[in-house]
Structures are given as C-alpha cells and as structure tokens.
C-alpha cells in the first residue's frame, strides 16, 4: 500500500488531524502504536534503578556505550570496545550482576507508545479492521484518543493506508523568523523591497509568546504588500550560496551535520538543483557506491558527463549523467524502453524489491522496447544494469526537492536576516541545553550579540531587538517555566521591577517560587538591577519574607480596624562577598547550560600567556601554510605544524577507527572552538584531567585536512594546568628570611614532590643573602593548592612562578 508523508507547522499538525477526524469520522481515524524496546543504554538505567544502584553510576555506565550512527551498540559489543565498562564491573560491587541481567533483558519490549506522526484512516469503523487501545482519559474511538494496537508494519499488512502527519519544527522556525522580520520592519518604520503580493498570516505559535509575536497589519489576515515574503525569495541568491559554500550551515535544515558539511565543502553547490542533489546523495548507499564522487568530479569538470543517449540528456543533465533519483529511472524506462508511466512505476518498485524473477522479466521488456525504437541492444542492456544498480540508492526527487526548498529558505534567512533566524532557531530548542549551546556559539560567529537575560525586558522566547542583537529568552533558563515567565511579564506590565524585594512582592509566588528566583539570579537576569549576584542570592530569604509580610498586611485589618497595607515593610538586604568569575560562570552553566557573562579561560589567560602563543582562533589554513614558510597546501602543511594550545574542554566523544579507539575532544578558549584528536594510549594516560569545563593544555600538530580544507589538530601530549605549569616554567622562586620555618616549608612541599619544576629559594637575613636550588628530588608539580599554601605562609609577593 502507498504511504503518504506530509509535513506541517508543529502547531498546525493537530489542526490537520482534527480536520481528518471531522472529514472521515472519528471512528474511522486513529493514531498508530509503537513498541519501545530496552536498548543497551536504556536497559542499564532501568535495571540499575530497580536494583537501587546510584543514579550517577548507572548514568556513567550508560554514557560509556558507543554509538553506531544514532543508535547505541549492543551491550556485548560495548564491552568488547570500551574497556572502562569492564573496569567498572571489576571495581564496583554488584555491577557484574547488573550487566548480566541487562544483557538478558536487552531489546525486549518495554512499553507501548504512539507513533510521532502516523495517522490511520480506514474506509469504515476501525474496530472492523484492527484492535484499538485508549490513551489516558479516553474510552472510545469517538473521543479522538484511540490508538491502533497494530504498529505501522501490521497496519500496512492488513491493507490500511497510513498517513504521516509530521510537525516539522523547521517550518515553525521559519514562521517565527518571518514574524520577527516583520516586527523589525515595523520598528524601523520602513519596509525593504520584498515580495509584491500579500500572503496569509500563518497560524501563530504557542511557543512564541503573544507579546513577542510581530503583529502584522493590525491582526488582519494579510501582510503589507511590501513586507518580506519567504515564498518569493529568489532561488539564485549569491549570498545564500556563499553561505553554503563556506559550510556555515549550522541550523540550516538538512545541511548542518558534520558529514553533510564535508560533502558541501567538496561539492560547492551554486544552483538549487545542487541542493536537491545534496539531500538525495547524503545517504549511506550513494556515499559508499562511488556515485557521489562521480557527481562531484563531473560537476567540477574533472570527469566528463555521459548521458548514454542524446534523448536522455534532458533527464540526466541536472545530475551530470549520474542516476540519482527514482524519477530518472522511470524517465529512462519511458524514453528508452517505451514503458508507460504506470509500467515505469512498476519497474521502479521491482528494482527496489530486487526480485530476481521479476527483474529478469523486466529486463526482457526493457531491451525489447529499446530495440523496437532502433536503440542498440548492448546500450539498452548496459542502461538496464546501471538502472538496476542505482535504483537501490535512488531517492524520490519530489521529496528531496521539497526538503531542499526548506533548506534553501533557512540558508537565505541566515544569510540576510541572521538575528531573526537565530532567535527563532534558539526558541525552537529552549529546553534542549546542548542545542542552545551549539546555536549560541554559532550566533556569536555570525557577529550577533546575545544579551544577558533580563527580568525587565526579556520574554519567554529569544527575540531580536535589532539586526545585530538578540534578547535572551527567560524560558531557556533551567528552573523556570512557561507559567512563571508569563507571571513575570504580567507583573512588569505596571512598570519595571526596582529591585529583588519589589520583584518578590509583585510576582505570583505560586508560579514564581524560590527555585525560579535563584535560577534567574544565577543566570544574570537581575544584573541590570544589581550585578552583585552573591548579595542577591543571600537576600532571597529576606525578599520572600518581605513579600509575605506585605501579603499578610493586605489581607487583614490592624488592631484598630484600619487597613495596614501601608505598614513599613522590612527589607533585609544581605551582605556577601562577590562571586569569583569561576563561581559566577559555574552558576551560569548550571542555569543556562552556557557561559554568557564571560569565559572560564579568562581565569587562566594571564598566566597561560607566558607559554601559550597561539589562540585557537588563529588556527586556519593560512596559519599552517605561513608557519611552514609556504602556501597552505605544501608538504609541511600536510605533515603538521608543532603547536602548543590550551582551551576549556567543552565536549568529548569516542570513535573506533582502523588504528584503534580515538578520542575527539572539543576545546574552547573564547576565540574559537577546535576539535582535537587523541589516540587511545595518550587518551588513557591523560584521562583523569580530560573533564568538561576544565582547562587542557595540548602539545601536538596542526595540519591541513585536504578532504575538508580545514585545519585539524592531533594531540601528542596532554596536560592539566598544574602539569603544564611545571613543564613550561623555569622554576618556582621562594623568597625566605630568618623568620621562615623550614619544617613548615618541608611539610607544605612534600605532597607535591616528584614533579618537573625546579625550586629556587632566595634567602636573606640581616647580614647576607644567597640563592639555593633544591635538588631533583624536591622538584614539584605546581598545583594551585601548593601555591595557595605557600603564599599563605610566605606572602603572595614572595612566591613566584618564573617563566622564560
């Protein structure tokens, strides 16, 4: 049976389902069941929870299981490839039993759910065709909450038609971005040249709060004729293709993955047909078959396009003679084999199923049809062989073209309206910290400023304030919520909040509770009122008590029967030392998932400057070429340039390669992010200090990746900050005098002995001074704790790390 896939705005999907129920009858329409299984990652968590293991241990074990594509490998394979799982099993009591039980339960059905998009439409009552079950609070199919007990494959097997009504987030993001553009146009008081026709206003998104939605034409159903119109953008826009060629495709629909960026780098799309082909080609079959290489080489003139027969040029020219789409298979069979349109579709299906008997029959029909058209039999046989090979990889062009159009629209928005587009993109993933972090970094790379969240101006979602600035969405702060943010926006309608006490008195504490207020403070949402976050945090109790006092005074009479609402309110503003930059950023990371008010690298920057000469932002192809005294493509650029780098660890993933296991570490120094590759031996040696949000110093090589054209860095030796200090410092200088207690110095230094840094003591008394260098056995590791204790005893000015 055919399968129909339709994509809608996320908010429009339920409207479509309601329409179908009204059109065909609620008793004839249902959604479709899915059966969830206990995959390797999930089964460890489930079994661990039942066996009452600590959450942290189960989470650690689960995260150690590698992925193959997007799916985790089996427990058996994970234990073969990830030695730490077995190490934990040997060191932690009960873990072997957990793993053994998990292996027995792996891949069993865990739960029944509802297909994300599948809708079943039957020619009569569904109960005549398949069993149903009711979701919570539903009792009959008529109430619209019934789900078939057959999954998508069983539904097709009994002859029913399945429709996929999918809510595509990207369509919603485009809608939000266009609304932001219209609002910015209205704020400027002028409309740029745009489409010359009116377009309907799309269904408003519930996620984009009402006060943030650009109001187009005073809520009329059409926009101004001069307003921006996404449907009328040109498909040959140079800026959009330049953006694609530069692989600046984060947040661009279908084109944002690492592998797709590599393919774009090679293909360099400059027409809409190229984007359609990109969507179709980026799949395992075409990538592994060599047809992608053929396509790229022919596009760039490194190989000649072959159309096999003059009559096929019109069909194959857009893909340089490579059979990419299923429609091309059908066209070839019509043009060469004389098939009807229906017969061509039957051939396409037969090729997809690879039935040898049916394929032999179709081959005879195709060749006979070609010969009947005076086409050489050998050419016809060769064409059929090619069609048969490519049909297994062929993609539906109409599907690819539809997705390519959405991809192009997002690329156009990013190229011409980056603030509006990135604000909409960030709003689309408010509750996904990892994606917010990725999109935040990409937004900064576009030259756009993201303001700190602000209780007096920010809304629930991200919103552009102008073409280069975005206001942070309060809904992206962990510990808040939609009801809380709506309450804050409603309360400030009567004027901005003056301080924390005023805020607590005016908001509804039923939705804006202590947890919400503390999350807002940690995120910096009160900074425009007071940037002393530690004092604000210490004052929360007093502010809530003051608000309670006001509430009681407003709800009861005084002893004299008079309204006591104007009684003096107690405001106990607490004193507290300011948070250090490290503390402030740690709290921001907890609340926001990102660093917004600074970067943790700043804490180390001054001292690192003594031996780190290259910023991560300096690593580009020209840097590699210049360092080798020649162009970026020279021999030295390929071999690698020695570099000493430092950055904060922001990500880690493990990969299995032909040379063994490899770690890919993401480093960030505030100027840029890079990916560092480290092979297993060095990774295992350095594992204790490869921790997220901690500094890592890397000695390695930067080289040019000829495949992608980017710089890659391989790590040869890794250091934490203390070890790097010890390696690259000349010595530790201590100034001592007759009052210094030697026994105390010995006690402080002893735990940090056997390091790499020499210790020099500058000793002076009333009659003389001298310099003493301690022996090798007294060389130390320059850990923060050692320096802190020495400075406490000798004074900060008498303890110095000396660099060359």
XYZ file of C-alpha atoms in Angstrom, residues 350-708:
359
model
C 10.545 -4.151 -8.763
C 14.067 -2.700 -8.640
C 13.512 -1.620 -5.052
C 12.412 -5.135 -4.035
C 15.227 -6.798 -6.040
C 13.098 -9.810 -7.003
C 15.374 -11.769 -9.450
C 12.485 -13.403 -11.332
C 10.652 -10.101 -11.815
C 13.892 -8.298 -12.709
C 14.669 -10.852 -15.451
C 11.187 -10.324 -16.897
C 11.558 -6.526 -16.761
C 14.985 -6.716 -18.412
C 13.487 -8.546 -21.395
C 10.677 -5.970 -21.667
C 13.144 -3.041 -21.449
C 15.611 -4.397 -24.019
C 12.827 -5.402 -26.430
C 11.292 -1.927 -26.135
C 14.657 -0.280 -26.827
C 15.367 -2.446 -29.862
C 11.896 -1.617 -31.159
C 12.959 2.040 -31.023
C 16.131 1.372 -33.035
C 18.371 1.669 -29.948
C 21.406 -0.601 -29.749
C 20.774 -3.751 -27.712
C 24.130 -3.548 -25.898
C 23.419 0.059 -24.866
C 19.979 -0.967 -23.622
C 21.468 -3.824 -21.582
C 24.128 -1.505 -20.123
C 21.488 1.088 -19.228
C 19.332 -1.512 -17.507
C 22.337 -2.709 -15.480
C 23.043 0.891 -14.382
C 19.397 1.500 -13.534
C 19.317 -1.700 -11.506
C 22.438 -0.677 -9.570
C 21.397 2.926 -8.934
C 17.758 2.100 -8.172
C 18.845 0.631 -4.858
C 20.249 4.056 -3.937
C 17.808 6.256 -5.825
C 15.889 8.838 -3.863
C 12.492 10.330 -4.542
C 13.207 13.689 -6.213
C 9.929 15.309 -5.169
C 10.785 14.576 -1.541
C 14.335 15.810 -1.992
C 13.185 18.986 -3.769
C 10.676 19.825 -1.039
C 13.328 19.443 1.663
C 15.861 21.328 -0.480
C 13.471 24.276 -0.689
C 13.119 24.396 3.096
C 16.928 24.090 3.370
C 17.402 26.971 0.943
C 14.857 29.130 2.784
C 16.704 28.655 6.070
C 20.035 29.396 4.356
C 18.545 32.578 2.872
C 17.225 33.688 6.272
C 20.596 33.033 7.891
C 22.421 34.960 5.150
C 20.115 38.012 5.079
C 18.287 38.075 8.445
C 20.641 36.272 10.842
C 19.330 37.825 14.091
C 15.695 36.982 13.327
C 16.584 33.491 12.120
C 18.900 32.599 15.018
C 16.410 33.967 17.574
C 13.737 31.711 16.083
C 16.150 28.762 15.968
C 17.161 29.210 19.616
C 13.490 29.487 20.590
C 12.769 26.202 18.849
C 15.005 24.332 21.315
C 14.532 26.228 24.573
C 14.521 23.047 26.633
C 17.474 21.376 24.878
C 20.616 22.704 26.548
C 23.023 21.039 24.098
C 21.313 22.589 21.076
C 21.041 26.010 22.739
C 24.793 25.808 23.390
C 25.522 24.920 19.749
C 23.235 27.611 18.326
C 24.523 30.206 20.821
C 28.122 29.628 19.667
C 27.048 29.809 16.026
C 25.102 33.027 16.647
C 28.212 34.700 18.056
C 30.172 33.571 14.970
C 27.647 35.450 12.808
C 28.657 38.663 14.617
C 25.417 38.849 16.588
C 25.333 39.877 20.255
C 23.148 37.918 22.674
C 22.157 39.995 25.688
C 22.014 38.621 29.208
C 18.501 37.584 30.236
C 16.671 40.451 31.943
C 13.567 40.221 34.143
C 12.555 43.699 32.976
C 12.763 43.168 29.221
C 13.200 39.521 28.189
C 10.242 37.405 27.154
C 9.742 33.665 27.209
C 11.455 33.104 23.844
C 14.568 34.574 22.242
C 13.778 37.720 20.280
C 15.821 40.069 18.056
C 15.980 43.655 19.278
C 17.680 44.811 16.072
C 19.601 43.312 13.135
C 22.655 42.559 15.295
C 21.251 41.845 18.769
C 19.113 39.126 20.358
C 17.417 39.259 23.761
C 17.869 36.039 25.720
C 14.683 34.064 26.333
C 13.830 33.530 30.001
C 12.258 30.204 29.047
C 15.748 28.822 28.321
C 16.757 29.204 31.985
C 16.621 25.888 33.821
C 14.290 26.012 36.808
C 11.837 28.482 35.309
C 8.809 27.518 33.264
C 6.152 28.919 30.995
C 3.736 29.824 33.802
C 6.491 31.544 35.793
C 7.661 33.663 32.843
C 4.086 34.622 31.950
C 3.647 35.729 35.574
C 6.795 37.867 35.443
C 5.758 39.525 32.153
C 2.277 40.217 33.551
C 3.680 41.726 36.770
C 6.072 44.091 34.986
C 3.257 45.471 32.812
C 2.760 48.056 35.590
C 6.378 49.185 35.387
C 9.872 47.713 35.646
C 10.996 45.951 38.820
C 13.122 48.240 41.000
C 14.968 45.584 42.989
C 14.704 41.995 44.194
C 12.289 42.960 47.005
C 9.988 44.778 44.586
C 10.125 41.738 42.276
C 9.148 39.291 45.032
C 6.286 41.499 46.195
C 4.749 41.862 42.717
C 5.009 38.368 41.196
C 2.723 35.442 41.996
C 4.718 33.145 44.316
C 2.597 30.174 43.296
C 4.358 30.102 39.927
C 7.485 32.171 40.653
C 8.942 30.285 43.613
C 12.322 30.292 45.364
C 13.822 27.869 42.821
C 12.791 30.127 39.934
C 14.151 33.277 41.598
C 17.506 31.637 42.370
C 17.768 30.322 38.794
C 17.114 33.855 37.461
C 19.816 35.312 39.729
C 22.380 32.662 38.714
C 21.606 33.348 35.049
C 22.216 37.092 35.471
C 18.594 38.088 34.851
C 18.788 40.694 37.669
C 22.140 42.180 36.580
C 20.613 45.404 35.257
C 19.035 45.938 38.673
C 22.124 44.800 40.621
C 25.145 42.910 39.320
C 26.096 41.698 42.814
C 24.695 38.195 42.294
C 26.054 36.796 45.570
C 24.269 39.530 47.578
C 21.060 38.945 45.618
C 21.233 35.216 46.339
C 21.823 35.887 50.036
C 18.822 38.266 50.059
C 16.268 35.827 48.628
C 15.023 34.757 52.079
C 14.570 38.365 53.150
C 12.842 39.330 49.900
C 10.377 36.434 50.148
C 9.718 37.260 53.825
C 9.076 40.904 52.896
C 6.624 39.785 50.195
C 4.825 37.549 52.705
C 4.639 40.473 55.139
C 3.018 42.649 52.502
C 0.548 39.890 51.597
C -0.490 39.465 55.245
C -0.817 43.230 55.717
C -3.061 43.492 52.679
C -5.350 40.687 53.841
C -6.039 41.569 57.441
C -7.054 44.614 59.461
C -4.850 46.212 62.124
C -5.733 46.162 65.820
C -7.508 49.476 65.317
C -9.621 48.240 62.399
C -7.657 50.216 59.849
C -6.078 48.971 56.662
C -2.455 48.128 57.450
C -1.361 47.743 53.835
C 0.834 50.836 54.119
C 2.819 49.459 57.071
C 6.575 49.776 56.831
C 7.989 46.731 55.044
C 11.235 45.240 56.323
C 13.909 44.928 53.627
C 16.884 42.968 54.952
C 19.382 43.221 52.119
C 22.115 40.733 52.874
C 25.828 41.364 52.529
C 28.031 38.759 50.877
C 31.414 38.674 49.122
C 31.136 38.829 45.347
C 31.416 35.573 43.488
C 34.686 34.964 41.679
C 34.500 34.755 37.894
C 34.815 30.968 38.161
C 31.910 30.769 40.645
C 29.733 33.108 38.580
C 30.350 31.179 35.373
C 29.730 27.855 37.128
C 26.303 29.092 38.234
C 25.597 30.393 34.707
C 26.443 26.964 33.319
C 24.005 25.362 35.779
C 21.165 27.753 34.889
C 21.798 28.358 31.192
C 23.954 25.464 30.044
C 26.399 28.014 28.561
C 28.753 30.769 29.692
C 27.109 34.091 28.930
C 28.845 36.661 31.153
C 32.410 35.602 30.393
C 34.527 32.553 29.671
C 36.362 30.268 32.142
C 39.519 30.551 30.026
C 39.819 34.150 31.267
C 40.832 32.855 34.711
C 43.970 31.250 33.243
C 44.640 33.615 30.363
C 47.216 35.884 32.018
C 49.446 33.066 33.229
C 48.986 30.945 30.100
C 50.260 33.871 28.020
C 53.737 33.037 29.374
C 53.910 29.911 27.216
C 50.781 29.731 25.005
C 51.452 31.864 21.931
C 48.672 30.669 19.617
C 44.945 31.173 20.156
C 42.528 28.611 18.812
C 41.072 31.346 16.632
C 44.458 31.660 14.874
C 44.303 28.110 13.521
C 43.347 28.350 9.869
C 44.792 27.081 6.573
C 46.898 30.216 6.101
C 48.402 29.797 9.598
C 49.526 26.267 8.766
C 50.978 27.445 5.438
C 52.752 30.520 6.842
C 54.269 28.558 9.696
C 55.811 26.236 7.119
C 57.038 29.130 5.015
C 54.784 28.424 2.092
C 51.232 28.009 0.842
C 48.628 26.190 2.883
C 48.766 23.163 0.608
C 52.515 22.500 0.971
C 54.212 19.358 2.241
C 54.701 20.856 5.715
C 51.024 21.747 5.954
C 50.184 18.096 5.347
C 52.794 16.745 7.802
C 51.771 19.120 10.553
C 52.988 22.222 12.351
C 54.072 21.808 16.014
C 51.688 23.799 18.234
C 51.166 24.362 21.941
C 47.498 25.160 22.628
C 45.135 25.495 25.560
C 41.380 25.569 25.979
C 38.462 24.552 28.135
C 37.080 21.074 27.440
C 33.520 21.509 26.163
C 32.887 18.112 24.602
C 34.239 14.584 24.254
C 33.312 11.682 22.033
C 34.994 8.358 21.349
C 35.364 6.844 17.886
C 36.502 3.455 16.692
C 38.924 3.668 13.754
C 41.150 1.236 11.861
C 44.022 2.321 14.125
C 42.003 1.662 17.273
C 39.979 3.845 19.569
C 40.328 7.596 19.243
C 39.053 10.469 21.392
C 37.758 13.652 19.780
C 37.927 16.496 22.307
C 36.306 19.879 21.726
C 38.406 22.755 23.106
C 37.231 26.350 23.516
C 39.357 29.351 24.521
C 36.752 32.042 23.896
C 38.254 32.943 20.495
C 37.159 29.735 18.740
C 36.412 26.052 19.164
C 38.518 23.274 17.680
C 38.294 19.505 17.639
C 41.389 17.728 18.882
C 42.039 14.077 18.040
C 43.917 11.937 20.557
C 44.731 8.276 20.095
C 43.921 5.748 22.741
C 47.280 5.437 24.541
C 47.574 9.162 25.253
C 43.846 9.396 25.975
C 44.077 6.687 28.649
C 47.171 8.310 30.172
C 45.541 11.739 30.311
C 42.013 10.594 31.139
C 41.999 11.922 34.758
C 42.174 15.541 33.616
C 40.053 15.385 30.455
C 36.967 16.756 32.175
C 34.255 19.057 30.896
C 34.737 22.725 31.894
C 38.364 22.101 32.927
C 41.480 23.515 31.257
C 43.523 21.263 28.985
C 46.936 22.154 27.533
C 47.896 20.344 24.339
C 51.237 19.760 22.649
C 50.581 18.461 19.157
C 50.478 19.197 15.465
C 48.162 21.300 13.327
C 47.802 20.142 9.734
C 45.618 20.787 6.723
C 42.806 18.309 6.114
C 42.778 18.095 2.317
C 39.376 16.429 2.362
C 37.558 19.260 4.166
